PDB file of C-alpha atoms in Angstrom:
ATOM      1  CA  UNK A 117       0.000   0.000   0.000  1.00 78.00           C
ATOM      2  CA  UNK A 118       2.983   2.300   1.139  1.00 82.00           C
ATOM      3  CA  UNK A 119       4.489   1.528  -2.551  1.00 88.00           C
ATOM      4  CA  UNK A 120       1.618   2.321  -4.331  1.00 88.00           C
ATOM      5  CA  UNK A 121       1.168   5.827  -2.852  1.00 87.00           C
ATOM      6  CA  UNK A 122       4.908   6.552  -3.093  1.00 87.00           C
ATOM      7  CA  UNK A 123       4.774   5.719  -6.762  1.00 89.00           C
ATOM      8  CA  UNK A 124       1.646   7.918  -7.288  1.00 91.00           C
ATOM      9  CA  UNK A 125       3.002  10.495  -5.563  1.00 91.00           C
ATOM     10  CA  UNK A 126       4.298  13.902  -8.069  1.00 93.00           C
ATOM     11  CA  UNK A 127       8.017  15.064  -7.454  1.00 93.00           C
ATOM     12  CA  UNK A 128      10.853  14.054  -6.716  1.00 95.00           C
ATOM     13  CA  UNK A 129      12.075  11.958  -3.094  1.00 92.00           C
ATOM     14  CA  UNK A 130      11.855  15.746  -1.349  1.00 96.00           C
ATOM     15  CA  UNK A 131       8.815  16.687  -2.680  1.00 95.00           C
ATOM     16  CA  UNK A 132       7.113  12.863  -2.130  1.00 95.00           C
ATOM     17  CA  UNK A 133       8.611  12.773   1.078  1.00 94.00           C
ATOM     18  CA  UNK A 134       6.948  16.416   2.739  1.00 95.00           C
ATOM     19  CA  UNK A 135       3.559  14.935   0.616  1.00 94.00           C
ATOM     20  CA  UNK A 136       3.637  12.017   2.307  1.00 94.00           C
ATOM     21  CA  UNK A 137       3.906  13.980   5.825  1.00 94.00           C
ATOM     22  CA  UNK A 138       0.934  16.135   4.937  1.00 96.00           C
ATOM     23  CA  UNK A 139      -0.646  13.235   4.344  1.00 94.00           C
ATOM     24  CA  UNK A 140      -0.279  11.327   7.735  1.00 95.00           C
ATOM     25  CA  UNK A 141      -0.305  14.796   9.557  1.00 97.00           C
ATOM     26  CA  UNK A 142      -4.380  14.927   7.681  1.00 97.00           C
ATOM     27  CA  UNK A 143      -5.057  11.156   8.483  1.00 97.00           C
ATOM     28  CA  UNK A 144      -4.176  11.942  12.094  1.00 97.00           C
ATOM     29  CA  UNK A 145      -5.854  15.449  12.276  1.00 98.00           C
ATOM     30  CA  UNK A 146      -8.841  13.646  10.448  1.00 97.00           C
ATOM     31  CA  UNK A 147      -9.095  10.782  13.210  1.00 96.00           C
ATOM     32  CA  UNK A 148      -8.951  13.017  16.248  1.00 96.00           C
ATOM     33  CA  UNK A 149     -11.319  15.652  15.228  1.00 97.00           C
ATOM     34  CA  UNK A 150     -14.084  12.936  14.084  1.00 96.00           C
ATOM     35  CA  UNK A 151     -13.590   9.318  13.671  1.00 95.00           C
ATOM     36  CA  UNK A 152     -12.592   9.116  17.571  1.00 92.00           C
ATOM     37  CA  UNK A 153     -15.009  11.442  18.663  1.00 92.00           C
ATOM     38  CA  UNK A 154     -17.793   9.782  16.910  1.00 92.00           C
ATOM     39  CA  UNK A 155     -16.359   6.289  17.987  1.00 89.00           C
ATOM     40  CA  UNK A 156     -15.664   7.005  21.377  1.00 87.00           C
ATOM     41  CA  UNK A 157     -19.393   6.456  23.274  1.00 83.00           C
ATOM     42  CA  UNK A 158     -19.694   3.281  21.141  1.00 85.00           C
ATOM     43  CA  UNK A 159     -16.743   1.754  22.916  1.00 83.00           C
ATOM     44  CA  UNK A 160     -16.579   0.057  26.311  1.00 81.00           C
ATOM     45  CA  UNK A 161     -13.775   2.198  28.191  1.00 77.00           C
ATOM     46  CA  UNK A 162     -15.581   4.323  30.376  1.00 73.00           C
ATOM     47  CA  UNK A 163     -17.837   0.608  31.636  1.00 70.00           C
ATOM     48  CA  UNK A 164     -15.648   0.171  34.735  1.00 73.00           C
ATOM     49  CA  UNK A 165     -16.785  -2.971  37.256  1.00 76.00           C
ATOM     50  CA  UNK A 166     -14.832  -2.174  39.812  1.00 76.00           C
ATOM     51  CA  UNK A 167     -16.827  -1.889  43.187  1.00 75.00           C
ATOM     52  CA  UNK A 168     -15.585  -0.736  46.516  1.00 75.00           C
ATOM     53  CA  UNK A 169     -15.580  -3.278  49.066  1.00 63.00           C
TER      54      UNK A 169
END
């Protein structure tokens, strides 16, 4: 997969490589401002069992 967008990728190694940091740097940004807010009340983290005794 890596190969593929490398090869697709304009420019030479320079310009591929800062691409292919804007890219990640968007995945990320993407994922933390809505995939794991959306995702986050459908997952079981906050169901704690724990009781004092």
């Amino acid at each position: 997969m890596y190969g593929w967008i490398w090869r697709h990728l304009p420019g030479n190694a320079y310009v591929r490589a800062a691409l292919s940091l804007v890219l990640v740097l968007a995945t990320v940004y993407v994922l933390f401002q809505y995939v794991f807010p959306w995702a986050e009340p459908l997952l079981p983290f906050n169901d704690v069992t724990v009781d004092e005794g």
